[in-house]
Amino acid sequence: MYMDAVVIAGIVTVLLIVGFFVGVGVFVMKDQKAHGPQSRKKEKHSGKPV
């Protein structure tokens, strides 16, 4: 396969994008563990339609 500078730049770009989304996923998972579902505000619904 012919490796041109454009091909290398494309591979690097794809790896950076994948790394970014993995980092966001790790951040979200850590944030969920830190705050957990117990810190969510429980809204009391009256059962009446709006």
PDB file of N, CA and C in Angstrom:
ATOM      1  N   MET A   1       0.847  -1.185   0.000  1.00  0.00           N
ATOM      2  CA  MET A   1       0.000   0.000   0.000  1.00  0.00           C
ATOM      3  C   MET A   1       0.884   1.237   0.000  1.00  0.00           C
ATOM      4  N   TYR A   2       0.528   2.165  -0.813  1.00  0.00           N
ATOM      5  CA  TYR A   2       1.286   3.397  -0.939  1.00  0.00           C
ATOM      6  C   TYR A   2       0.978   4.308   0.253  1.00  0.00           C
ATOM      7  N   MET A   3       1.991   4.619   1.049  1.00  0.00           N
ATOM      8  CA  MET A   3       1.796   5.473   2.225  1.00  0.00           C
ATOM      9  C   MET A   3       2.197   6.896   1.876  1.00  0.00           C
ATOM     10  N   ASP A   4       1.240   7.738   1.722  1.00  0.00           N
ATOM     11  CA  ASP A   4       1.473   9.145   1.419  1.00  0.00           C
ATOM     12  C   ASP A   4       1.271   9.945   2.705  1.00  0.00           C
ATOM     13  N   ALA A   5       1.680  11.172   2.719  1.00  0.00           N
ATOM     14  CA  ALA A   5       1.500  12.029   3.895  1.00  0.00           C
ATOM     15  C   ALA A   5       0.009  12.211   4.204  1.00  0.00           C
ATOM     16  N   VAL A   6      -0.807  12.214   3.163  1.00  0.00           N
ATOM     17  CA  VAL A   6      -2.252  12.380   3.358  1.00  0.00           C
ATOM     18  C   VAL A   6      -2.838  11.149   4.040  1.00  0.00           C
ATOM     19  N   VAL A   7      -2.374   9.973   3.685  1.00  0.00           N
ATOM     20  CA  VAL A   7      -2.861   8.739   4.306  1.00  0.00           C
ATOM     21  C   VAL A   7      -2.473   8.718   5.782  1.00  0.00           C
ATOM     22  N   ILE A   8      -1.231   9.082   6.079  1.00  0.00           N
ATOM     23  CA  ILE A   8      -0.769   9.108   7.470  1.00  0.00           C
ATOM     24  C   ILE A   8      -1.559  10.145   8.269  1.00  0.00           C
ATOM     25  N   ALA A   9      -1.797  11.314   7.684  1.00  0.00           N
ATOM     26  CA  ALA A   9      -2.577  12.347   8.366  1.00  0.00           C
ATOM     27  C   ALA A   9      -4.009  11.872   8.624  1.00  0.00           C
ATOM     28  N   GLY A  10      -4.593  11.136   7.682  1.00  0.00           N
ATOM     29  CA  GLY A  10      -5.947  10.612   7.872  1.00  0.00           C
ATOM     30  C   GLY A  10      -6.005   9.592   8.987  1.00  0.00           C
ATOM     31  N   ILE A  11      -5.006   8.703   9.040  1.00  0.00           N
ATOM     32  CA  ILE A  11      -4.970   7.706  10.112  1.00  0.00           C
ATOM     33  C   ILE A  11      -4.800   8.383  11.464  1.00  0.00           C
ATOM     34  N   VAL A  12      -3.926   9.374  11.535  1.00  0.00           N
ATOM     35  CA  VAL A  12      -3.724  10.109  12.793  1.00  0.00           C
ATOM     36  C   VAL A  12      -5.005  10.826  13.197  1.00  0.00           C
ATOM     37  N   THR A  13      -5.700  11.398  12.247  1.00  0.00           N
ATOM     38  CA  THR A  13      -6.959  12.097  12.550  1.00  0.00           C
ATOM     39  C   THR A  13      -7.999  11.142  13.110  1.00  0.00           C
ATOM     40  N   VAL A  14      -8.129   9.980  12.501  1.00  0.00           N
ATOM     41  CA  VAL A  14      -9.089   8.986  12.979  1.00  0.00           C
ATOM     42  C   VAL A  14      -8.721   8.521  14.393  1.00  0.00           C
ATOM     43  N   LEU A  15      -7.428   8.291  14.641  1.00  0.00           N
ATOM     44  CA  LEU A  15      -6.996   7.871  15.976  1.00  0.00           C
ATOM     45  C   LEU A  15      -7.266   8.953  17.019  1.00  0.00           C
ATOM     46  N   LEU A  16      -7.077  10.209  16.665  1.00  0.00           N
ATOM     47  CA  LEU A  16      -7.361  11.300  17.601  1.00  0.00           C
ATOM     48  C   LEU A  16      -8.858  11.391  17.913  1.00  0.00           C
ATOM     49  N   ILE A  17      -9.690  11.204  16.893  1.00  0.00           N
ATOM     50  CA  ILE A  17     -11.139  11.250  17.112  1.00  0.00           C
ATOM     51  C   ILE A  17     -11.569  10.101  18.014  1.00  0.00           C
ATOM     52  N   VAL A  18     -11.067   8.894  17.754  1.00  0.00           N
ATOM     53  CA  VAL A  18     -11.405   7.740  18.591  1.00  0.00           C
ATOM     54  C   VAL A  18     -10.924   7.965  20.018  1.00  0.00           C
ATOM     55  N   GLY A  19      -9.714   8.489  20.180  1.00  0.00           N
ATOM     56  CA  GLY A  19      -9.186   8.782  21.508  1.00  0.00           C
ATOM     57  C   GLY A  19     -10.027   9.812  22.250  1.00  0.00           C
ATOM     58  N   PHE A  20     -10.524  10.806  21.532  1.00  0.00           N
ATOM     59  CA  PHE A  20     -11.373  11.823  22.150  1.00  0.00           C
ATOM     60  C   PHE A  20     -12.656  11.206  22.693  1.00  0.00           C
ATOM     61  N   PHE A  21     -13.308  10.368  21.884  1.00  0.00           N
ATOM     62  CA  PHE A  21     -14.566   9.773  22.321  1.00  0.00           C
ATOM     63  C   PHE A  21     -14.350   8.772  23.448  1.00  0.00           C
ATOM     64  N   VAL A  22     -13.229   8.065  23.441  1.00  0.00           N
ATOM     65  CA  VAL A  22     -12.916   7.169  24.561  1.00  0.00           C
ATOM     66  C   VAL A  22     -12.710   7.995  25.832  1.00  0.00           C
ATOM     67  N   GLY A  23     -12.024   9.118  25.717  1.00  0.00           N
ATOM     68  CA  GLY A  23     -11.817   9.991  26.871  1.00  0.00           C
ATOM     69  C   GLY A  23     -13.125  10.537  27.417  1.00  0.00           C
ATOM     70  N   VAL A  24     -14.034  10.926  26.534  1.00  0.00           N
ATOM     71  CA  VAL A  24     -15.342  11.416  26.984  1.00  0.00           C
ATOM     72  C   VAL A  24     -16.106  10.294  27.681  1.00  0.00           C
ATOM     73  N   GLY A  25     -16.036   9.085  27.134  1.00  0.00           N
ATOM     74  CA  GLY A  25     -16.724   7.951  27.755  1.00  0.00           C
ATOM     75  C   GLY A  25     -16.176   7.641  29.132  1.00  0.00           C
ATOM     76  N   VAL A  26     -14.845   7.701  29.292  1.00  0.00           N
ATOM     77  CA  VAL A  26     -14.236   7.462  30.604  1.00  0.00           C
ATOM     78  C   VAL A  26     -14.660   8.543  31.582  1.00  0.00           C
ATOM     79  N   PHE A  27     -14.691   9.790  31.129  1.00  0.00           N
ATOM     80  CA  PHE A  27     -15.118  10.889  31.993  1.00  0.00           C
ATOM     81  C   PHE A  27     -16.557  10.699  32.457  1.00  0.00           C
ATOM     82  N   VAL A  28     -17.434  10.313  31.549  1.00  0.00           N
ATOM     83  CA  VAL A  28     -18.840  10.124  31.906  1.00  0.00           C
ATOM     84  C   VAL A  28     -18.993   8.977  32.900  1.00  0.00           C
ATOM     85  N   MET A  29     -18.260   7.889  32.689  1.00  0.00           N
ATOM     86  CA  MET A  29     -18.354   6.755  33.606  1.00  0.00           C
ATOM     87  C   MET A  29     -17.844   7.124  35.001  1.00  0.00           C
ATOM     88  N   LYS A  30     -16.739   7.861  35.080  1.00  0.00           N
ATOM     89  CA  LYS A  30     -16.220   8.283  36.375  1.00  0.00           C
ATOM     90  C   LYS A  30     -17.180   9.253  37.058  1.00  0.00           C
ATOM     91  N   ASP A  31     -17.789  10.129  36.272  1.00  0.00           N
ATOM     92  CA  ASP A  31     -18.731  11.094  36.826  1.00  0.00           C
ATOM     93  C   ASP A  31     -19.972  10.391  37.347  1.00  0.00           C
ATOM     94  N   GLN A  32     -20.434   9.366  36.650  1.00  0.00           N
ATOM     95  CA  GLN A  32     -21.596   8.607  37.125  1.00  0.00           C
ATOM     96  C   GLN A  32     -21.278   7.895  38.434  1.00  0.00           C
ATOM     97  N   LYS A  33     -20.080   7.335  38.539  1.00  0.00           N
ATOM     98  CA  LYS A  33     -19.704   6.646  39.773  1.00  0.00           C
ATOM     99  C   LYS A  33     -19.567   7.629  40.923  1.00  0.00           C
ATOM    100  N   ALA A  34     -19.051   8.830  40.639  1.00  0.00           N
ATOM    101  CA  ALA A  34     -18.838   9.819  41.688  1.00  0.00           C
ATOM    102  C   ALA A  34     -20.159  10.369  42.207  1.00  0.00           C
ATOM    103  N   HIS A  35     -21.090  10.628  41.321  1.00  0.00           N
ATOM    104  CA  HIS A  35     -22.341  11.257  41.743  1.00  0.00           C
ATOM    105  C   HIS A  35     -23.452  10.248  41.941  1.00  0.00           C
ATOM    106  N   GLY A  36     -23.498   9.244  41.115  1.00  0.00           N
ATOM    107  CA  GLY A  36     -24.460   8.162  41.284  1.00  0.00           C
ATOM    108  C   GLY A  36     -25.902   8.575  41.095  1.00  0.00           C
ATOM    109  N   PRO A  37     -26.778   7.592  41.082  1.00  0.00           N
ATOM    110  CA  PRO A  37     -28.206   7.890  40.883  1.00  0.00           C
ATOM    111  C   PRO A  37     -28.860   8.507  42.119  1.00  0.00           C
ATOM    112  N   GLN A  38     -28.247   8.369  43.304  1.00  0.00           N
ATOM    113  CA  GLN A  38     -28.876   8.902  44.509  1.00  0.00           C
ATOM    114  C   GLN A  38     -28.842  10.424  44.547  1.00  0.00           C
ATOM    115  N   SER A  39     -27.957  11.059  43.769  1.00  0.00           N
ATOM    116  CA  SER A  39     -27.883  12.512  43.793  1.00  0.00           C
ATOM    117  C   SER A  39     -28.846  13.161  42.822  1.00  0.00           C
ATOM    118  N   ARG A  40     -29.539  12.353  42.021  1.00  0.00           N
ATOM    119  CA  ARG A  40     -30.519  12.926  41.117  1.00  0.00           C
ATOM    120  C   ARG A  40     -31.703  13.435  41.906  1.00  0.00           C
ATOM    121  N   LYS A  41     -32.231  14.548  41.461  1.00  0.00           N
ATOM    122  CA  LYS A  41     -33.404  15.101  42.137  1.00  0.00           C
ATOM    123  C   LYS A  41     -34.620  14.283  41.749  1.00  0.00           C
ATOM    124  N   LYS A  42     -35.336  13.837  42.722  1.00  0.00           N
ATOM    125  CA  LYS A  42     -36.559  13.074  42.473  1.00  0.00           C
ATOM    126  C   LYS A  42     -37.717  14.066  42.371  1.00  0.00           C
ATOM    127  N   GLU A  43     -38.252  14.145  41.182  1.00  0.00           N
ATOM    128  CA  GLU A  43     -39.386  15.035  40.994  1.00  0.00           C
ATOM    129  C   GLU A  43     -40.661  14.266  41.312  1.00  0.00           C
ATOM    130  N   LYS A  44     -41.521  14.919  42.052  1.00  0.00           N
ATOM    131  CA  LYS A  44     -42.805  14.285  42.384  1.00  0.00           C
ATOM    132  C   LYS A  44     -43.822  14.712  41.342  1.00  0.00           C
ATOM    133  N   HIS A  45     -44.336  13.727  40.640  1.00  0.00           N
ATOM    134  CA  HIS A  45     -45.333  14.020  39.622  1.00  0.00           C
ATOM    135  C   HIS A  45     -46.704  13.803  40.244  1.00  0.00           C
ATOM    136  N   SER A  46     -47.583  14.728  39.922  1.00  0.00           N
ATOM    137  CA  SER A  46     -48.938  14.635  40.469  1.00  0.00           C
ATOM    138  C   SER A  46     -49.802  13.645  39.688  1.00  0.00           C
ATOM    139  N   GLY A  47     -49.340  13.223  38.527  1.00  0.00           N
ATOM    140  CA  GLY A  47     -50.114  12.296  37.733  1.00  0.00           C
ATOM    141  C   GLY A  47     -51.102  12.969  36.811  1.00  0.00           C
ATOM    142  N   LYS A  48     -51.196  14.290  36.913  1.00  0.00           N
ATOM    143  CA  LYS A  48     -52.108  15.032  36.043  1.00  0.00           C
ATOM    144  C   LYS A  48     -51.399  15.417  34.752  1.00  0.00           C
ATOM    145  N   PRO A  49     -52.081  15.305  33.627  1.00  0.00           N
ATOM    146  CA  PRO A  49     -51.455  15.744  32.379  1.00  0.00           C
ATOM    147  C   PRO A  49     -51.313  17.260  32.341  1.00  0.00           C
ATOM    148  N   VAL A  50     -50.380  17.708  31.571  1.00  0.00           N
ATOM    149  CA  VAL A  50     -50.118  19.157  31.510  1.00  0.00           C
ATOM    150  C   VAL A  50     -51.116  19.825  30.608  1.00  0.00           C
TER     151      VAL A  50
END
